N, C-alpha and C. Protein backbone atom coordinates (compact mmCIF):
# COMPACT_ATOMS: atom_id res chain seq x y z
N MET A 1 64.84 42.54 1.54
CA MET A 1 63.86 42.81 0.50
C MET A 1 63.01 44.01 0.92
N ALA A 2 62.82 44.93 -0.02
CA ALA A 2 62.00 46.11 0.24
C ALA A 2 60.53 45.73 0.30
N ILE A 3 59.86 46.22 1.33
CA ILE A 3 58.43 45.97 1.49
C ILE A 3 57.72 47.31 1.48
N TYR A 4 56.61 47.36 0.77
CA TYR A 4 55.84 48.58 0.72
C TYR A 4 54.36 48.23 0.88
N SER A 5 53.57 49.26 1.09
CA SER A 5 52.12 49.05 1.07
C SER A 5 51.49 50.28 0.43
N LEU A 6 50.30 50.07 -0.12
CA LEU A 6 49.56 51.14 -0.79
C LEU A 6 48.10 51.01 -0.41
N ARG A 7 47.50 52.14 -0.03
CA ARG A 7 46.08 52.17 0.29
C ARG A 7 45.48 53.43 -0.33
N MET A 8 44.35 53.28 -1.00
CA MET A 8 43.67 54.43 -1.58
C MET A 8 42.35 54.65 -0.84
N THR A 9 42.09 55.90 -0.49
CA THR A 9 40.82 56.25 0.14
C THR A 9 40.26 57.49 -0.54
N ASN A 10 38.97 57.66 -0.42
CA ASN A 10 38.30 58.84 -0.96
C ASN A 10 38.15 59.91 0.11
N ILE A 11 38.35 61.15 -0.26
CA ILE A 11 38.06 62.29 0.62
C ILE A 11 36.64 62.73 0.24
N LYS A 12 35.67 62.36 1.08
CA LYS A 12 34.26 62.60 0.76
C LYS A 12 33.64 63.58 1.74
N ARG A 13 32.84 64.48 1.22
CA ARG A 13 32.11 65.42 2.07
C ARG A 13 31.16 64.69 3.00
N SER A 14 30.55 63.61 2.52
CA SER A 14 29.60 62.88 3.36
C SER A 14 30.25 62.28 4.60
N ASP A 15 31.58 62.15 4.57
CA ASP A 15 32.33 61.69 5.75
C ASP A 15 32.80 62.87 6.60
N GLY A 16 32.42 64.08 6.20
CA GLY A 16 32.84 65.27 6.92
C GLY A 16 34.25 65.71 6.62
N ARG A 17 34.82 65.22 5.53
CA ARG A 17 36.20 65.54 5.18
C ARG A 17 36.26 66.65 4.13
N SER A 18 37.41 67.26 4.02
CA SER A 18 37.65 68.36 3.09
C SER A 18 38.99 68.13 2.40
N ALA A 19 39.05 68.41 1.10
CA ALA A 19 40.32 68.31 0.38
C ALA A 19 41.32 69.32 0.93
N VAL A 20 40.82 70.48 1.33
CA VAL A 20 41.70 71.52 1.90
C VAL A 20 42.28 71.04 3.23
N GLY A 21 41.44 70.46 4.08
CA GLY A 21 41.90 69.94 5.36
C GLY A 21 42.89 68.81 5.20
N ALA A 22 42.62 67.90 4.26
CA ALA A 22 43.53 66.78 4.01
C ALA A 22 44.87 67.30 3.49
N SER A 23 44.82 68.29 2.61
CA SER A 23 46.04 68.87 2.06
C SER A 23 46.86 69.56 3.15
N ALA A 24 46.19 70.32 3.99
CA ALA A 24 46.89 71.02 5.08
C ALA A 24 47.61 70.02 5.98
N TYR A 25 46.94 68.92 6.29
CA TYR A 25 47.55 67.90 7.14
C TYR A 25 48.75 67.28 6.45
N ARG A 26 48.63 66.92 5.17
CA ARG A 26 49.73 66.28 4.45
C ARG A 26 50.93 67.22 4.32
N ALA A 27 50.66 68.51 4.08
CA ALA A 27 51.73 69.49 3.86
C ALA A 27 52.21 70.14 5.15
N ARG A 28 51.55 69.78 6.27
CA ARG A 28 51.88 70.41 7.56
C ARG A 28 51.80 71.93 7.41
N ALA A 29 50.67 72.35 6.85
CA ALA A 29 50.48 73.77 6.52
C ALA A 29 49.26 74.33 7.23
N ASN A 30 49.09 75.63 7.11
CA ASN A 30 47.90 76.32 7.58
C ASN A 30 47.11 76.74 6.36
N LEU A 31 45.91 76.18 6.19
CA LEU A 31 45.07 76.51 5.05
C LEU A 31 43.64 76.77 5.50
N LYS A 32 42.95 77.62 4.76
CA LYS A 32 41.54 77.89 5.03
C LYS A 32 40.69 77.34 3.91
N ASP A 33 39.63 76.64 4.27
CA ASP A 33 38.66 76.12 3.31
C ASP A 33 37.65 77.22 3.06
N ASP A 34 37.69 77.80 1.87
CA ASP A 34 36.79 78.91 1.54
C ASP A 34 35.33 78.49 1.53
N ARG A 35 35.05 77.23 1.20
CA ARG A 35 33.67 76.76 1.13
C ARG A 35 33.02 76.72 2.51
N THR A 36 33.75 76.27 3.50
CA THR A 36 33.18 76.13 4.85
C THR A 36 33.61 77.25 5.80
N GLY A 37 34.68 77.95 5.46
CA GLY A 37 35.22 78.97 6.34
C GLY A 37 36.12 78.40 7.43
N LYS A 38 36.30 77.08 7.45
CA LYS A 38 37.10 76.44 8.49
C LYS A 38 38.59 76.54 8.15
N SER A 39 39.39 76.82 9.18
CA SER A 39 40.84 76.88 9.03
C SER A 39 41.47 75.62 9.59
N TYR A 40 42.51 75.16 8.93
CA TYR A 40 43.25 73.97 9.35
C TYR A 40 44.69 74.39 9.62
N SER A 41 45.22 74.02 10.78
CA SER A 41 46.55 74.42 11.17
C SER A 41 47.37 73.21 11.61
N TYR A 42 48.35 72.86 10.80
CA TYR A 42 49.21 71.71 11.11
C TYR A 42 50.68 72.09 11.04
N SER A 43 51.01 73.36 11.01
CA SER A 43 52.40 73.79 10.85
C SER A 43 53.28 73.48 12.06
N SER A 44 52.68 73.13 13.19
CA SER A 44 53.49 72.81 14.36
C SER A 44 54.10 71.41 14.28
N LYS A 45 53.56 70.56 13.40
CA LYS A 45 54.14 69.23 13.21
C LYS A 45 55.45 69.39 12.43
N GLN A 46 56.49 68.74 12.90
CA GLN A 46 57.83 68.95 12.34
C GLN A 46 58.37 67.77 11.54
N ASP A 47 57.51 66.91 11.01
CA ASP A 47 57.99 65.70 10.36
C ASP A 47 57.89 65.70 8.84
N LEU A 48 57.68 66.86 8.22
CA LEU A 48 57.55 66.93 6.76
C LEU A 48 58.93 66.91 6.12
N LEU A 49 59.15 65.94 5.23
CA LEU A 49 60.41 65.85 4.49
C LEU A 49 60.29 66.43 3.08
N PHE A 50 59.08 66.30 2.50
CA PHE A 50 58.91 66.67 1.10
C PHE A 50 57.45 66.97 0.83
N ASN A 51 57.20 67.99 0.00
CA ASN A 51 55.83 68.31 -0.42
C ASN A 51 55.89 69.02 -1.76
N GLN A 52 55.10 68.55 -2.72
CA GLN A 52 55.13 69.13 -4.06
C GLN A 52 53.79 68.90 -4.75
N ILE A 53 53.41 69.83 -5.64
CA ILE A 53 52.21 69.68 -6.47
C ILE A 53 52.65 69.22 -7.86
N TYR A 54 51.91 68.28 -8.43
CA TYR A 54 52.18 67.77 -9.78
C TYR A 54 50.90 67.85 -10.60
N SER A 55 51.06 67.94 -11.91
CA SER A 55 49.90 67.98 -12.80
C SER A 55 50.27 67.40 -14.16
N HIS A 56 49.25 66.99 -14.87
CA HIS A 56 49.44 66.48 -16.23
C HIS A 56 49.55 67.62 -17.25
N ILE A 57 49.28 68.84 -16.81
CA ILE A 57 49.38 70.03 -17.66
C ILE A 57 50.14 71.11 -16.90
N ASP A 58 50.57 72.16 -17.61
CA ASP A 58 51.15 73.32 -16.94
C ASP A 58 50.01 74.05 -16.22
N LEU A 59 50.18 74.26 -14.94
CA LEU A 59 49.12 74.90 -14.16
C LEU A 59 49.06 76.39 -14.42
N PRO A 60 47.85 76.94 -14.52
CA PRO A 60 47.71 78.40 -14.69
C PRO A 60 48.13 79.12 -13.40
N GLU A 61 48.36 80.40 -13.52
CA GLU A 61 48.80 81.22 -12.38
C GLU A 61 47.88 81.11 -11.16
N ASN A 62 46.58 80.90 -11.40
CA ASN A 62 45.63 80.86 -10.29
C ASN A 62 45.58 79.48 -9.61
N LEU A 63 46.46 78.58 -10.00
CA LEU A 63 46.51 77.25 -9.37
C LEU A 63 47.94 76.86 -9.04
N THR A 64 48.66 77.74 -8.37
CA THR A 64 50.06 77.44 -8.08
C THR A 64 50.33 77.12 -6.61
N SER A 65 49.36 77.30 -5.75
CA SER A 65 49.57 77.01 -4.33
C SER A 65 48.59 75.94 -3.86
N LEU A 66 48.91 75.30 -2.75
CA LEU A 66 47.99 74.31 -2.17
C LEU A 66 46.63 74.93 -1.90
N TYR A 67 46.63 76.14 -1.35
CA TYR A 67 45.39 76.84 -1.04
C TYR A 67 44.52 76.95 -2.29
N GLN A 68 45.12 77.40 -3.40
CA GLN A 68 44.36 77.60 -4.63
C GLN A 68 43.88 76.28 -5.23
N VAL A 69 44.77 75.29 -5.30
CA VAL A 69 44.43 74.00 -5.92
C VAL A 69 43.27 73.34 -5.19
N TRP A 70 43.38 73.21 -3.88
CA TRP A 70 42.38 72.43 -3.15
C TRP A 70 41.09 73.19 -2.92
N ASN A 71 41.14 74.51 -2.82
CA ASN A 71 39.88 75.27 -2.76
C ASN A 71 39.17 75.22 -4.10
N LYS A 72 39.92 75.18 -5.20
CA LYS A 72 39.30 75.03 -6.53
C LYS A 72 38.66 73.65 -6.66
N ALA A 73 39.30 72.63 -6.11
CA ALA A 73 38.71 71.28 -6.13
C ALA A 73 37.41 71.26 -5.34
N GLU A 74 37.41 71.91 -4.19
CA GLU A 74 36.19 71.98 -3.38
C GLU A 74 35.09 72.75 -4.11
N GLU A 75 35.47 73.82 -4.77
CA GLU A 75 34.50 74.66 -5.50
C GLU A 75 33.89 73.91 -6.69
N ALA A 76 34.66 73.04 -7.31
CA ALA A 76 34.20 72.33 -8.51
C ALA A 76 33.10 71.32 -8.20
N GLU A 77 33.08 70.79 -7.00
CA GLU A 77 32.07 69.80 -6.62
C GLU A 77 30.94 70.48 -5.87
N LYS A 78 29.71 70.24 -6.30
CA LYS A 78 28.56 70.94 -5.72
C LYS A 78 27.74 70.09 -4.76
N ARG A 79 27.77 68.76 -4.91
CA ARG A 79 26.91 67.90 -4.10
C ARG A 79 27.47 67.72 -2.68
N VAL A 80 26.56 67.46 -1.73
CA VAL A 80 26.98 67.26 -0.35
C VAL A 80 27.67 65.91 -0.15
N ASN A 81 27.51 64.99 -1.09
CA ASN A 81 28.16 63.68 -0.98
C ASN A 81 29.29 63.52 -1.99
N SER A 82 29.85 64.63 -2.47
CA SER A 82 30.90 64.60 -3.48
C SER A 82 32.19 63.97 -2.96
N VAL A 83 32.89 63.29 -3.86
CA VAL A 83 34.27 62.89 -3.61
C VAL A 83 35.12 64.03 -4.14
N VAL A 84 35.80 64.76 -3.25
CA VAL A 84 36.53 65.95 -3.66
C VAL A 84 38.01 65.67 -3.91
N ALA A 85 38.48 64.52 -3.46
CA ALA A 85 39.88 64.13 -3.70
C ALA A 85 40.04 62.64 -3.39
N ARG A 86 41.12 62.10 -3.84
CA ARG A 86 41.49 60.73 -3.49
C ARG A 86 42.88 60.76 -2.88
N GLU A 87 43.08 59.88 -1.92
CA GLU A 87 44.34 59.83 -1.20
C GLU A 87 44.99 58.48 -1.44
N PHE A 88 46.25 58.52 -1.85
CA PHE A 88 47.05 57.30 -2.00
C PHE A 88 48.07 57.31 -0.87
N LEU A 89 47.92 56.42 0.07
CA LEU A 89 48.86 56.31 1.18
C LEU A 89 49.86 55.22 0.86
N ILE A 90 51.12 55.60 0.73
CA ILE A 90 52.16 54.66 0.34
C ILE A 90 53.23 54.62 1.41
N ALA A 91 53.51 53.43 1.92
CA ALA A 91 54.63 53.26 2.85
C ALA A 91 55.86 52.98 2.00
N LEU A 92 56.79 53.90 2.00
CA LEU A 92 57.98 53.78 1.17
C LEU A 92 58.99 52.83 1.81
N PRO A 93 59.79 52.15 0.99
CA PRO A 93 60.75 51.18 1.53
C PRO A 93 61.82 51.85 2.39
N LYS A 94 62.06 51.31 3.56
CA LYS A 94 63.10 51.83 4.45
C LYS A 94 64.49 51.61 3.89
N GLU A 95 64.61 50.64 2.97
CA GLU A 95 65.92 50.32 2.40
C GLU A 95 66.44 51.40 1.47
N LEU A 96 65.55 52.28 1.00
CA LEU A 96 65.96 53.36 0.12
C LEU A 96 66.40 54.57 0.94
N THR A 97 67.28 55.38 0.36
CA THR A 97 67.70 56.61 1.02
C THR A 97 66.57 57.64 0.92
N GLU A 98 66.69 58.71 1.67
CA GLU A 98 65.69 59.78 1.61
C GLU A 98 65.58 60.32 0.18
N LYS A 99 66.72 60.54 -0.48
CA LYS A 99 66.73 61.03 -1.86
C LYS A 99 66.04 60.04 -2.80
N GLN A 100 66.30 58.75 -2.63
CA GLN A 100 65.68 57.73 -3.48
C GLN A 100 64.17 57.68 -3.24
N ASN A 101 63.74 57.84 -2.00
CA ASN A 101 62.31 57.85 -1.71
C ASN A 101 61.62 59.07 -2.33
N ILE A 102 62.29 60.21 -2.32
CA ILE A 102 61.74 61.41 -2.96
C ILE A 102 61.63 61.17 -4.47
N GLU A 103 62.67 60.62 -5.07
CA GLU A 103 62.64 60.33 -6.51
C GLU A 103 61.53 59.34 -6.85
N LEU A 104 61.36 58.31 -6.02
CA LEU A 104 60.30 57.33 -6.24
C LEU A 104 58.92 57.98 -6.12
N THR A 105 58.76 58.83 -5.12
CA THR A 105 57.50 59.53 -4.91
C THR A 105 57.18 60.43 -6.11
N GLU A 106 58.19 61.14 -6.59
CA GLU A 106 57.98 62.00 -7.76
C GLU A 106 57.60 61.18 -8.99
N GLU A 107 58.24 60.06 -9.18
CA GLU A 107 57.92 59.20 -10.33
C GLU A 107 56.50 58.67 -10.25
N ILE A 108 56.09 58.24 -9.07
CA ILE A 108 54.72 57.75 -8.88
C ILE A 108 53.71 58.87 -9.16
N ALA A 109 53.94 60.05 -8.57
CA ALA A 109 53.01 61.17 -8.74
C ALA A 109 52.91 61.60 -10.20
N LYS A 110 54.04 61.73 -10.87
CA LYS A 110 54.03 62.15 -12.28
C LYS A 110 53.33 61.11 -13.16
N THR A 111 53.60 59.84 -12.90
CA THR A 111 52.97 58.77 -13.68
C THR A 111 51.45 58.78 -13.50
N LEU A 112 50.99 58.90 -12.24
CA LEU A 112 49.55 58.93 -11.98
C LEU A 112 48.90 60.15 -12.61
N CYS A 113 49.55 61.30 -12.53
CA CYS A 113 49.00 62.53 -13.13
C CYS A 113 48.85 62.39 -14.64
N GLN A 114 49.84 61.85 -15.30
CA GLN A 114 49.77 61.67 -16.75
C GLN A 114 48.72 60.64 -17.13
N ARG A 115 48.68 59.55 -16.40
CA ARG A 115 47.78 58.43 -16.73
C ARG A 115 46.31 58.81 -16.53
N PHE A 116 46.02 59.49 -15.41
CA PHE A 116 44.63 59.78 -15.06
C PHE A 116 44.24 61.25 -15.21
N GLU A 117 45.17 62.08 -15.67
CA GLU A 117 44.93 63.50 -15.94
C GLU A 117 44.34 64.25 -14.75
N PHE A 118 45.08 64.25 -13.66
CA PHE A 118 44.67 65.00 -12.49
C PHE A 118 45.84 65.75 -11.88
N ILE A 119 45.54 66.53 -10.87
CA ILE A 119 46.55 67.25 -10.09
C ILE A 119 46.79 66.45 -8.82
N ALA A 120 48.06 66.34 -8.42
CA ALA A 120 48.39 65.58 -7.22
C ALA A 120 49.29 66.40 -6.31
N GLN A 121 49.15 66.14 -5.05
CA GLN A 121 50.05 66.68 -4.04
C GLN A 121 50.77 65.48 -3.44
N ALA A 122 52.09 65.49 -3.49
CA ALA A 122 52.87 64.41 -2.92
C ALA A 122 53.60 64.93 -1.68
N SER A 123 53.43 64.22 -0.58
CA SER A 123 54.06 64.61 0.68
C SER A 123 54.74 63.39 1.28
N ILE A 124 55.90 63.61 1.89
CA ILE A 124 56.59 62.54 2.61
C ILE A 124 56.80 63.01 4.04
N HIS A 125 56.41 62.16 4.97
CA HIS A 125 56.61 62.44 6.39
C HIS A 125 57.63 61.47 6.95
N ASN A 126 58.40 61.92 7.90
CA ASN A 126 59.41 61.10 8.55
C ASN A 126 58.83 60.52 9.83
N GLU A 127 58.72 59.21 9.90
CA GLU A 127 58.27 58.55 11.13
C GLU A 127 59.40 58.58 12.15
N LYS A 128 59.08 58.94 13.38
CA LYS A 128 60.08 58.98 14.43
C LYS A 128 60.50 57.59 14.89
N ASP A 129 59.58 56.64 14.79
CA ASP A 129 59.85 55.26 15.18
C ASP A 129 60.49 54.56 13.98
N ASP A 130 61.77 54.16 14.10
CA ASP A 130 62.49 53.55 12.99
C ASP A 130 61.86 52.27 12.48
N ASP A 131 61.02 51.63 13.25
CA ASP A 131 60.39 50.39 12.82
C ASP A 131 59.21 50.61 11.88
N LYS A 132 58.75 51.85 11.75
CA LYS A 132 57.54 52.11 10.97
C LYS A 132 57.78 52.56 9.54
N GLY A 133 58.99 52.93 9.18
CA GLY A 133 59.21 53.44 7.83
C GLY A 133 58.75 54.88 7.72
N ASN A 134 58.15 55.27 6.56
CA ASN A 134 57.69 56.65 6.38
C ASN A 134 56.46 56.70 5.54
């Protein structure tokens, strides 16, 4: 039987977190937070299987990269205690193939974007320990 788990957390400035930093970590990318000037570098991690941006609308040209999307999210919130993003952590079933997990992730992301009218970044990481899933 496939077992999964789901946890949602807020990316809040009051916790010292940044949507840009969280995105860089999820995408294993190098991104700079324009609001703080801080750079995040996670490209040395080699466990990224999948990363994609989804939206409920066609994104304009100025919102086509992770850098643009998440810096725009940071720019939109002005308060020091703002929630700048939400994170859905999903442990995908090990019983599914990599392709099936990507399809499931895409379906979840697209459904959430349509239902709640937001932009989402979906990333899948490969756990090295076979007992942990992904």
